[in-house]
mmCIF file of C-alpha atoms and ligand atoms in Angstrom:
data_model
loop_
_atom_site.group_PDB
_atom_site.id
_atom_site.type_symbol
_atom_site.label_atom_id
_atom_site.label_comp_id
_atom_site.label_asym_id
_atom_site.label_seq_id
_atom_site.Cartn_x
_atom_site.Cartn_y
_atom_site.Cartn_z
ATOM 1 C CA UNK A 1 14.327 -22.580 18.729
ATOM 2 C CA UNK A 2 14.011 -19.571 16.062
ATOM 3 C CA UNK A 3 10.971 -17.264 17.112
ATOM 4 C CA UNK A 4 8.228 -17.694 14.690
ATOM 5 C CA UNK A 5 8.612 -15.130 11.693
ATOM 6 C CA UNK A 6 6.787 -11.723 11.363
ATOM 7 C CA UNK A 7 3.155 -11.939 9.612
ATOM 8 C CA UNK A 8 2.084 -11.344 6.726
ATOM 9 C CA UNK A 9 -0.974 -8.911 5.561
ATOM 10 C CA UNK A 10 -3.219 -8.174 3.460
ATOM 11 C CA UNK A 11 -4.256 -4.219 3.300
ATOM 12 C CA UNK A 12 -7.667 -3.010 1.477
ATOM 13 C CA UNK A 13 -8.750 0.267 1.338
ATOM 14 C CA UNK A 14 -12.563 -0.296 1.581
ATOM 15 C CA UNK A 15 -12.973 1.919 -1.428
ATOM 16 C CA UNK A 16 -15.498 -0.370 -3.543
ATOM 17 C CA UNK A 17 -15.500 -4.096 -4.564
ATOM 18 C CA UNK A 18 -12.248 -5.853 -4.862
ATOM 19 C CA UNK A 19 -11.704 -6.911 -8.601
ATOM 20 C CA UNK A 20 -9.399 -9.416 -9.745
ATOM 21 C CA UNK A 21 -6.330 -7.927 -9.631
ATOM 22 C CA UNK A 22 -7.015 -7.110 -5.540
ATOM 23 C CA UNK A 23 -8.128 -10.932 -4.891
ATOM 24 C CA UNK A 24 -4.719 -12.174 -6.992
ATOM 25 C CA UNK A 25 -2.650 -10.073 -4.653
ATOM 26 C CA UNK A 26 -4.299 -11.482 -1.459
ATOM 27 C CA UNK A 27 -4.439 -14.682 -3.036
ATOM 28 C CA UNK A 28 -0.046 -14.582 -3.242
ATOM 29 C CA UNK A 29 0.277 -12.560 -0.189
ATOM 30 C CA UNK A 30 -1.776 -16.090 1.445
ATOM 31 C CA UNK A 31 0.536 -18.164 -0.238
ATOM 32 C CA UNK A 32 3.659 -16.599 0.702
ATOM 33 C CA UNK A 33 2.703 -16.085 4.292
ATOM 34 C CA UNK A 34 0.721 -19.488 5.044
ATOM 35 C CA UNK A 35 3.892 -21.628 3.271
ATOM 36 C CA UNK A 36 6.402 -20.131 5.405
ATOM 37 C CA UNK A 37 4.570 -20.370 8.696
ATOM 38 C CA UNK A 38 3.530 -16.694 9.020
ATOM 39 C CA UNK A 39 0.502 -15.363 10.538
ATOM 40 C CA UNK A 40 -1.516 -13.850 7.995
ATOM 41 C CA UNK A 41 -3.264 -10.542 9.448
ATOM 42 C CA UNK A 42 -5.861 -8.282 7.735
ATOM 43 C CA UNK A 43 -5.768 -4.290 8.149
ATOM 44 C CA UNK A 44 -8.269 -2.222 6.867
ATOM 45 C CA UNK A 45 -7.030 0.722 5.259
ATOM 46 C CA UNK A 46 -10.473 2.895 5.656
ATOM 47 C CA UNK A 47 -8.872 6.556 6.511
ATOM 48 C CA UNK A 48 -9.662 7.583 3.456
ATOM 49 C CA UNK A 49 -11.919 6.707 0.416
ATOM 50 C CA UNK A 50 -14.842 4.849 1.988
ATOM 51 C CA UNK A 51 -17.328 3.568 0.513
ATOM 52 C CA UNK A 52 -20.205 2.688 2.353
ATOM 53 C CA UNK A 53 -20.828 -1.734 2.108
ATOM 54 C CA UNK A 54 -17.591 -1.546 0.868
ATOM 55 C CA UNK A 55 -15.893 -3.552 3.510
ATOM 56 C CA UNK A 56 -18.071 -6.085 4.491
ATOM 57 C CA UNK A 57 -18.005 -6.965 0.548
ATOM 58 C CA UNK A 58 -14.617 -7.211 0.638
ATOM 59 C CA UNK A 59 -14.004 -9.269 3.334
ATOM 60 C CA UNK A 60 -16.880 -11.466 2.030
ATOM 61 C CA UNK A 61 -14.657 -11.815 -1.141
ATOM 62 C CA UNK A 62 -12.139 -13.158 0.123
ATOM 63 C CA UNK A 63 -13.656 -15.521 2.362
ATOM 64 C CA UNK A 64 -15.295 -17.095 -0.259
ATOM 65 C CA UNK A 65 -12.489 -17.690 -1.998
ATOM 66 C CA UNK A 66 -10.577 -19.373 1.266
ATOM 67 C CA UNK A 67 -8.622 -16.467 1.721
ATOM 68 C CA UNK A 68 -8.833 -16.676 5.530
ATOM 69 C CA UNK A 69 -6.883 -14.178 7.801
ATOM 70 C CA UNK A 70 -5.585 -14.971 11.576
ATOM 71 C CA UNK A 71 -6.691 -12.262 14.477
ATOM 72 C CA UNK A 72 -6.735 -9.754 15.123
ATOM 73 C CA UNK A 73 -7.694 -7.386 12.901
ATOM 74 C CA UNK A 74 -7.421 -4.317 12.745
ATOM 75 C CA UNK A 75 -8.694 -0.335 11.201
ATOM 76 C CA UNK A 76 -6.655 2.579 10.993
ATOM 77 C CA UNK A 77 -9.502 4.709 12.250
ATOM 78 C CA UNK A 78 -9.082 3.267 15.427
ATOM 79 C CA UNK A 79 -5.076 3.602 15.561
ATOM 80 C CA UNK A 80 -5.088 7.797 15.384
ATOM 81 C CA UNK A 81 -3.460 8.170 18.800
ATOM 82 C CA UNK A 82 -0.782 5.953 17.230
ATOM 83 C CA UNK A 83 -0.097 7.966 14.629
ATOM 84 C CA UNK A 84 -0.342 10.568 16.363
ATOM 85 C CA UNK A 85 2.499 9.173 19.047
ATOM 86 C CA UNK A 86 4.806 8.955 16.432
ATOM 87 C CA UNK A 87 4.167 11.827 15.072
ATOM 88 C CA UNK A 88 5.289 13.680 17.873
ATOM 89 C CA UNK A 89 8.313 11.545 18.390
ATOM 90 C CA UNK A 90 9.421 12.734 14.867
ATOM 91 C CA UNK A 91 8.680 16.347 16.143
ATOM 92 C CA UNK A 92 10.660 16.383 19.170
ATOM 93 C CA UNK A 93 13.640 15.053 16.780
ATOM 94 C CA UNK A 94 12.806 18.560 14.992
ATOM 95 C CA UNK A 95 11.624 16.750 11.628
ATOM 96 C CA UNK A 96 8.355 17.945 10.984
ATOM 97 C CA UNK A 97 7.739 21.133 9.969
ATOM 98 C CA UNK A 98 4.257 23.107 8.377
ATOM 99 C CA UNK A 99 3.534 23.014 4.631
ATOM 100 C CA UNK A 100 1.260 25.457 3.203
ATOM 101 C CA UNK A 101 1.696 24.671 -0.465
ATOM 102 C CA UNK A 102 -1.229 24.404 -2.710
ATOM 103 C CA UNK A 103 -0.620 21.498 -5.471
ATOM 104 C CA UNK A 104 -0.204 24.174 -7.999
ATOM 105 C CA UNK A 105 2.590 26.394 -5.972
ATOM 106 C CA UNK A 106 4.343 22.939 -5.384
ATOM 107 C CA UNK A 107 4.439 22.485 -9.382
ATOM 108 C CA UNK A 108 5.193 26.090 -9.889
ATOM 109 C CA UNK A 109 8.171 26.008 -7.581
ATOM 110 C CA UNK A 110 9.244 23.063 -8.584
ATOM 111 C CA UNK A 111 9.310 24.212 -12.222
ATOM 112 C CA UNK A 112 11.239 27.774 -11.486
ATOM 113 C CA UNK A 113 15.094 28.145 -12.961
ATOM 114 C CA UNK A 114 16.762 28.370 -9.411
ATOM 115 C CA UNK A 115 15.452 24.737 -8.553
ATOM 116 C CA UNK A 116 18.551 22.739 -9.433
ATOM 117 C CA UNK A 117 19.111 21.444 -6.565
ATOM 118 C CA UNK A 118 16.263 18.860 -6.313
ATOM 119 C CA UNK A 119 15.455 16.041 -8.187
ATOM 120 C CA UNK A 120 12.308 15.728 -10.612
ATOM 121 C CA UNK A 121 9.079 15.475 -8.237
ATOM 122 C CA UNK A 122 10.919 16.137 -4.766
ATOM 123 C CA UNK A 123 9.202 18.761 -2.443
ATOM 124 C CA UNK A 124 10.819 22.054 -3.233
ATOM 125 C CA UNK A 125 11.391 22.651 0.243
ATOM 126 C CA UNK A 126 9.053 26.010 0.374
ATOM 127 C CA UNK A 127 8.140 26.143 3.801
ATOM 128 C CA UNK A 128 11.178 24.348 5.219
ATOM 129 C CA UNK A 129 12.658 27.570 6.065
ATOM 130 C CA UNK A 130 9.724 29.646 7.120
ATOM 131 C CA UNK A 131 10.493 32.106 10.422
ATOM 132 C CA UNK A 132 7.660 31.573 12.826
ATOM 133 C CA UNK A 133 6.442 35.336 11.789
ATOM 134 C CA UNK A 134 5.623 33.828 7.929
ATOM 135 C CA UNK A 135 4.483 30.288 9.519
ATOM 136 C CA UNK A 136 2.134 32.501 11.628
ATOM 137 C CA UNK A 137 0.393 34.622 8.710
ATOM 138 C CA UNK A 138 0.443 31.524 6.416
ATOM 139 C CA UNK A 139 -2.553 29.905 9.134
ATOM 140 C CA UNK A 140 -4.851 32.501 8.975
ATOM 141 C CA UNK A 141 -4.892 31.616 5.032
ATOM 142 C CA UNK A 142 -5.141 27.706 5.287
ATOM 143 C CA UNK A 143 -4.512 25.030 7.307
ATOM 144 C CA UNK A 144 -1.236 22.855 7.498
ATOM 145 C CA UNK A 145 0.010 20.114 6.142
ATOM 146 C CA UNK A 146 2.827 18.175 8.271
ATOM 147 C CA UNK A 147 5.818 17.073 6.440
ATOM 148 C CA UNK A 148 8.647 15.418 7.177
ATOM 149 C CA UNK A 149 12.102 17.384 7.329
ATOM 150 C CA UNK A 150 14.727 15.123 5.950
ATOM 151 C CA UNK A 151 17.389 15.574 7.539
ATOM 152 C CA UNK A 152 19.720 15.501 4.796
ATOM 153 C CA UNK A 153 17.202 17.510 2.241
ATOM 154 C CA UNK A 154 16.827 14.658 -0.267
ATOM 155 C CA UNK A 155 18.394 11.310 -0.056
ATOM 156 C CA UNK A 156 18.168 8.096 -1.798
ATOM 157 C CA UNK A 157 17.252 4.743 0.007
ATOM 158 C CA UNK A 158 17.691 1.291 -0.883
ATOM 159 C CA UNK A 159 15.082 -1.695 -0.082
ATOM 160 C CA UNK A 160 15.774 -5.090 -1.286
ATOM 161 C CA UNK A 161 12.336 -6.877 -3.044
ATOM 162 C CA UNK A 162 12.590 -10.500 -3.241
ATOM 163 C CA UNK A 163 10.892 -10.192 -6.788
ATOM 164 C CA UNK A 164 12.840 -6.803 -7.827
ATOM 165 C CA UNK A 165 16.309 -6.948 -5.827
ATOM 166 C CA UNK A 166 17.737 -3.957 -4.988
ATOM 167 C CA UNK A 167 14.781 -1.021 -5.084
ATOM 168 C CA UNK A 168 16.336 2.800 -4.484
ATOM 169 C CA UNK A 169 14.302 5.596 -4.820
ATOM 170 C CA UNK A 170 14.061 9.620 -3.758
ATOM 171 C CA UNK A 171 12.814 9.853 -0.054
ATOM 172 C CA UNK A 172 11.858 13.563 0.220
ATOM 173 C CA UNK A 173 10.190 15.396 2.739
ATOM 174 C CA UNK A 174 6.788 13.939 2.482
ATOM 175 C CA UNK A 175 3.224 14.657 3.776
ATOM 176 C CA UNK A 176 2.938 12.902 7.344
ATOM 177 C CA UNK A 177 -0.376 14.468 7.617
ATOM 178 C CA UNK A 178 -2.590 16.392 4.960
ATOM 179 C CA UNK A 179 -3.944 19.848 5.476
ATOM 180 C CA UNK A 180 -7.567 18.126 5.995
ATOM 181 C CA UNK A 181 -5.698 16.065 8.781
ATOM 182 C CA UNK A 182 -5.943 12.501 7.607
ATOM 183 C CA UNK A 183 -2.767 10.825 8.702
ATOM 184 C CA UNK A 184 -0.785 10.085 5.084
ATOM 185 C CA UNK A 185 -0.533 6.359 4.011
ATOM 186 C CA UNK A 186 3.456 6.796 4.263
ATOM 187 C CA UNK A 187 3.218 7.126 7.990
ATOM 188 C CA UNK A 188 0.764 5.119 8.602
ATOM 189 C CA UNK A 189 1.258 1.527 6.576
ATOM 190 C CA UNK A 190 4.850 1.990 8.443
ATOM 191 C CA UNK A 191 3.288 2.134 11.889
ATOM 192 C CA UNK A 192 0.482 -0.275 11.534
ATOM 193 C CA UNK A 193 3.424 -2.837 10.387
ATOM 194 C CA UNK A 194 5.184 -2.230 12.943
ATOM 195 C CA UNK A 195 2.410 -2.849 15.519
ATOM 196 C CA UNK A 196 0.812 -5.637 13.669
ATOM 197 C CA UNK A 197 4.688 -7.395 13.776
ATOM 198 C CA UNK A 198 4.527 -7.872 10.134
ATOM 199 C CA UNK A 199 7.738 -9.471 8.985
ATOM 200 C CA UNK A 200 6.689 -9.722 5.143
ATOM 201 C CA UNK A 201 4.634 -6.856 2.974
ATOM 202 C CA UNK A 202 3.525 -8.935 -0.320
ATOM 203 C CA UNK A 203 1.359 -6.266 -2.492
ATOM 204 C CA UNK A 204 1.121 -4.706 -5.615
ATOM 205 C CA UNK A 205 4.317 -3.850 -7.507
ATOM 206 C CA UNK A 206 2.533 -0.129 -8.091
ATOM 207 C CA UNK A 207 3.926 0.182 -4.537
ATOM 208 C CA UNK A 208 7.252 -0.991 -5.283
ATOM 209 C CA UNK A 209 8.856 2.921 -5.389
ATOM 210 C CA UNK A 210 6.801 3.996 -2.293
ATOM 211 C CA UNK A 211 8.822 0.706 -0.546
ATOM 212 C CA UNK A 212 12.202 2.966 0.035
ATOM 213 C CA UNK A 213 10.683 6.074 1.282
ATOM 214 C CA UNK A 214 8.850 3.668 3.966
ATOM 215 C CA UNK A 215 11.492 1.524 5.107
ATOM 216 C CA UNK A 216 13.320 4.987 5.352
ATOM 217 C CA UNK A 217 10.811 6.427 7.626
ATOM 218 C CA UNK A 218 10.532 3.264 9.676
ATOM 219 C CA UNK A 219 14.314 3.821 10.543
ATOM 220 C CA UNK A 220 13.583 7.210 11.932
ATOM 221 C CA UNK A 221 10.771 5.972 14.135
ATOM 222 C CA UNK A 222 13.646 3.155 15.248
ATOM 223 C CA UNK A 223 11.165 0.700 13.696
ATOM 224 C CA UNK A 224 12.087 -3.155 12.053
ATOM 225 C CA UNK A 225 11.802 -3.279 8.107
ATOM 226 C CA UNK A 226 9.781 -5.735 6.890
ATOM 227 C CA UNK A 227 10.446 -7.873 3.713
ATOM 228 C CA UNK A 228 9.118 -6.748 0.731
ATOM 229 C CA UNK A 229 7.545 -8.738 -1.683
ATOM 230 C CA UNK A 230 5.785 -6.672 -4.654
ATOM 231 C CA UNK A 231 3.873 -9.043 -6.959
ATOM 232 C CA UNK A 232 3.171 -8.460 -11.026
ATOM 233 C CA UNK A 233 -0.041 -6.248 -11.568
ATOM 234 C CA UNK A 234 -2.892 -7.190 -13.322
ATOM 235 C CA UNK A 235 -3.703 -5.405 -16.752
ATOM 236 C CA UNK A 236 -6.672 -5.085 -19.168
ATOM 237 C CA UNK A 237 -5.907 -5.487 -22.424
ATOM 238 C CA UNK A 238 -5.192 -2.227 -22.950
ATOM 239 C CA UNK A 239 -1.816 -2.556 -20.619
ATOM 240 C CA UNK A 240 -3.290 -0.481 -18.552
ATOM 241 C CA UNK A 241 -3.473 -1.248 -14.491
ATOM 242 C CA UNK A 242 -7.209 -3.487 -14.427
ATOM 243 C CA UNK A 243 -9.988 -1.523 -13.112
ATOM 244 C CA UNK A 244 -13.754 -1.736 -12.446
ATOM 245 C CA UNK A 245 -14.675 -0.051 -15.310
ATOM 246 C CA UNK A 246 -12.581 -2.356 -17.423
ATOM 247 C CA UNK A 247 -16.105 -4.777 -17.053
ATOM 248 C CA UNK A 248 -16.882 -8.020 -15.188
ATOM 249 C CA UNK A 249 -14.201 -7.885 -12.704
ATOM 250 C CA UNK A 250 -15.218 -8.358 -9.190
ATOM 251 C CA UNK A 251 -17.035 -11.567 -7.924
ATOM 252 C CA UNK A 252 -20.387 -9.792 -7.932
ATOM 253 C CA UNK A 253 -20.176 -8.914 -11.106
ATOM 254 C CA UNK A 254 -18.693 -12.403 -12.438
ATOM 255 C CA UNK A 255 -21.101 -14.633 -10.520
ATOM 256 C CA UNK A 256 -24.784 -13.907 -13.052
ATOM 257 C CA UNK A 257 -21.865 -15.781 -15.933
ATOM 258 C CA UNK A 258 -21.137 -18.727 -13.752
ATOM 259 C CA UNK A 259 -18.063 -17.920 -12.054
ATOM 260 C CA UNK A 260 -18.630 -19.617 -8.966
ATOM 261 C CA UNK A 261 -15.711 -18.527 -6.338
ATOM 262 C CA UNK A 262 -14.510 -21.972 -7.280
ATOM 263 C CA UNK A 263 -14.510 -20.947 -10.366
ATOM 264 C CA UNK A 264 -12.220 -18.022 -10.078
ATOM 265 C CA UNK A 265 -9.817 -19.440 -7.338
ATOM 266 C CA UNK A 266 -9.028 -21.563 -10.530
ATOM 267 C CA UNK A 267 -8.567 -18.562 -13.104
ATOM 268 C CA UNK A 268 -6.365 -16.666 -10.438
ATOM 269 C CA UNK A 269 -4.389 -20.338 -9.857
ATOM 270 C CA UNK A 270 -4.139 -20.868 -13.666
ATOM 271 C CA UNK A 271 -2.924 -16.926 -14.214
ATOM 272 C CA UNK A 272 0.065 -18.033 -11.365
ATOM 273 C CA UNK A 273 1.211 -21.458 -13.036
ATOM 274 C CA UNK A 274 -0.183 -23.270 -10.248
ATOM 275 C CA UNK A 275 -3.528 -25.255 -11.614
ATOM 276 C CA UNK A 276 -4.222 -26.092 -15.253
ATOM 277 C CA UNK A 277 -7.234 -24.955 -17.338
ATOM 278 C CA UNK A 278 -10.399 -25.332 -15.575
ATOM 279 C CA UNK A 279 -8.910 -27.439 -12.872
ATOM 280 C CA UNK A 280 -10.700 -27.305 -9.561
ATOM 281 C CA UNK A 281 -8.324 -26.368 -6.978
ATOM 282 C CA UNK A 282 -8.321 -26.096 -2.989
ATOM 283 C CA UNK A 283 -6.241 -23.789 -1.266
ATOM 284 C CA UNK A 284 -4.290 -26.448 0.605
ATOM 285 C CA UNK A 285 -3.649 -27.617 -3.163
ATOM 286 C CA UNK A 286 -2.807 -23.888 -4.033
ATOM 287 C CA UNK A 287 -0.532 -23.992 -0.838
ATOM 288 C CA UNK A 288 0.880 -27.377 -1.621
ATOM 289 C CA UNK A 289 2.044 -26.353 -5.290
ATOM 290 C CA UNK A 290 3.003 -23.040 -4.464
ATOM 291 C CA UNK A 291 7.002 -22.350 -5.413
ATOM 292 C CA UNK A 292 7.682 -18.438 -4.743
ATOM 293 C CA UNK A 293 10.365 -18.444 -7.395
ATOM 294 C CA UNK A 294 7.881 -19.986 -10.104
ATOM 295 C CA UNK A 295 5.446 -17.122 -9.795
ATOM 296 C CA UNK A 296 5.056 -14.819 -13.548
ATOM 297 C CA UNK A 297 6.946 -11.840 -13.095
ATOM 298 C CA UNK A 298 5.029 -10.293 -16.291
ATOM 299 C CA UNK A 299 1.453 -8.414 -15.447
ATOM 300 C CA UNK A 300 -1.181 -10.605 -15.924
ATOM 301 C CA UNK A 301 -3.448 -9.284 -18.853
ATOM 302 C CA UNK A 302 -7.213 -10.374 -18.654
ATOM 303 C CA UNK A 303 -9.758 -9.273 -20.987
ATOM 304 C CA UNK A 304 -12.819 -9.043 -19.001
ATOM 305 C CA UNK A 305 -15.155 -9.520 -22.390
ATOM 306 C CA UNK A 306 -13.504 -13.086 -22.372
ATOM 307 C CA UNK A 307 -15.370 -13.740 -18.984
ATOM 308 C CA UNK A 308 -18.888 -12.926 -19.917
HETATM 309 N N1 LIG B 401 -4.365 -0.047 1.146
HETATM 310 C C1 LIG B 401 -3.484 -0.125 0.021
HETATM 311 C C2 LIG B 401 -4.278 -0.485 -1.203
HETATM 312 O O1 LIG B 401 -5.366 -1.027 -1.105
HETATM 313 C C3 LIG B 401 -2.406 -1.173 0.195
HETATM 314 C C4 LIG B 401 -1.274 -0.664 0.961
HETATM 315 C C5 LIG B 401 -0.191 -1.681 1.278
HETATM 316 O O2 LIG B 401 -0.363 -2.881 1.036
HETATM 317 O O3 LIG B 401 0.829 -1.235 1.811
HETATM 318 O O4 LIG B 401 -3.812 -0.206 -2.299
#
């Protein structure tokens, strides 16, 4: 018999109410995890960002709407000595060095004549080369950031998305912690993965190009690469990514015009082809329906006005 395949996840950041587009992304990442026999586990993403209420909303949210997640869960502000383990296994392979760089000196490098070498956006690779005597002076003026040395300077990686096929993008030598010493997202979404055993990472295709630089990282730290699965966004009418401010767009704010959570499983099933206008739906229907090839591969535009 086959061992049962990794879990799936769903990842908030408890940084305010989840709107729409959030709860359409948990919503698939359900689907594609509960039809193919997956655990689904929940992470909260709360190193950074947090708003106070904000999580207990959230997870409130998606209850309501029969999003329902398998334990345990887990926080990454309890899984610091984890990162902090593999953090030090990349440092006794000598690939983390200091970073001193302001924002600005980053751009300003970055921007100078002799920097042909890199590609648009890479690290300039300041302090990759510092002598311990500059490393040294550079503390006393701020604290470090940690970054990661790639070993070849800058390489491309390749992921494979089951929505997007073949995904390569610049892996450079990113922040593995910040100069405030909050473990970076990069490090830690790979690790948390890992340890949760997720086999399958459904989420927002805004993530799609930070997909290769993971799964690159993950092969350093000798750990498995999960399948990617980066779902259509969900736009205001303006095109641009939907946001709170774009209006009515969390449940709180829908419920005083009669959107029941009923009510919106049904818009979010209706935006994914799976439940016609105003039809009520379950989530065993939802599950029952669900055909991973069928699902749009265009954003999903919603004009909050329409809701109220
Ligand atoms: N915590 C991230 C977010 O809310 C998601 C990260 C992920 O799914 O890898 O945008």
């Amino acid at each position: 018999m086959s061992p049962p395949p990794g879990a799936g996840r769903y990842a908030p950041s408890p940084s305010g109410d989840l709107h729409l587009g959030n709860l359409r992304t948990a919503l698939l990442a359900w689907l594609f995890a509960r039809t193919e026999g997956r655990a689904f586990l929940l992470r909260i993403e709360d190193m950074d960002r947090v708003r106070p209420g904000a999580e207990a909303r959230q997870l409130r949210d998606l209850a309501r709407l029969g999003i329902t997640f398998d334990p345990p869960a887990i926080r990454q502000t309890d899984r610091l000595p984890a990162y902090e383990r593999a953090l030090a296994s990349l440092s006794e392979q000598g690939l983390v060095y200091e970073c001193f760089c302001t924002r600005r000196e980053i751009s300003e490098a970055a921007s100078a004549p002799h920097h042909t070498l890199r590609p648009d956006g890479a690290y300039p690779g300041t302090c990759r080369t510092l002598t311990p005597g500059e490393r040294a002076a550079r503390r006393t003026l701020r604290p470090a950031a940690l970054r990661l040395r790639v070993p070849e300077g800058v390489v491309t990686h390749t992921v494979t998305d089951r929505l997007a096929g073949e995904v390569t993008a610049m892996v450079d030598d990113l922040v593995l912690r910040r100069n405030d010493g909050v473990y970076a997202y990069n490090l830690a979404v790979v690790i948390d993965d890992a340890f949760q055993q997720v086999g399958q990472v459904v989420r927002g295709d805004d993530l799609l190009t930070s997909a290769p630089r993971q799964a690159y990282l993950a092969g350093l730290l000798g750990l498995p690469i999960p399948e990617y699965v980066h779902v259509p966004l969900v736009v205001a009418p303006s095109g641009t990514r939907l946001a709170k401010r774009d209006g009515a767009v969390t449940l709180a704010d829908l419920a005083p015009h009669g959107w029941t959570p009923d009510r919106v499983r049904s818009l979010l099933a209706v935006s994914l082809g799976l439940a016609g206008p105003g039809e009520a739906v379950t989530m065993e229907d939802l599950a029952a329906r669900f055909d991973p090839g069928g699902i749009p591969r265009e954003p999903w535009r919603v004009d909050p006005a329409a809701l109220t």
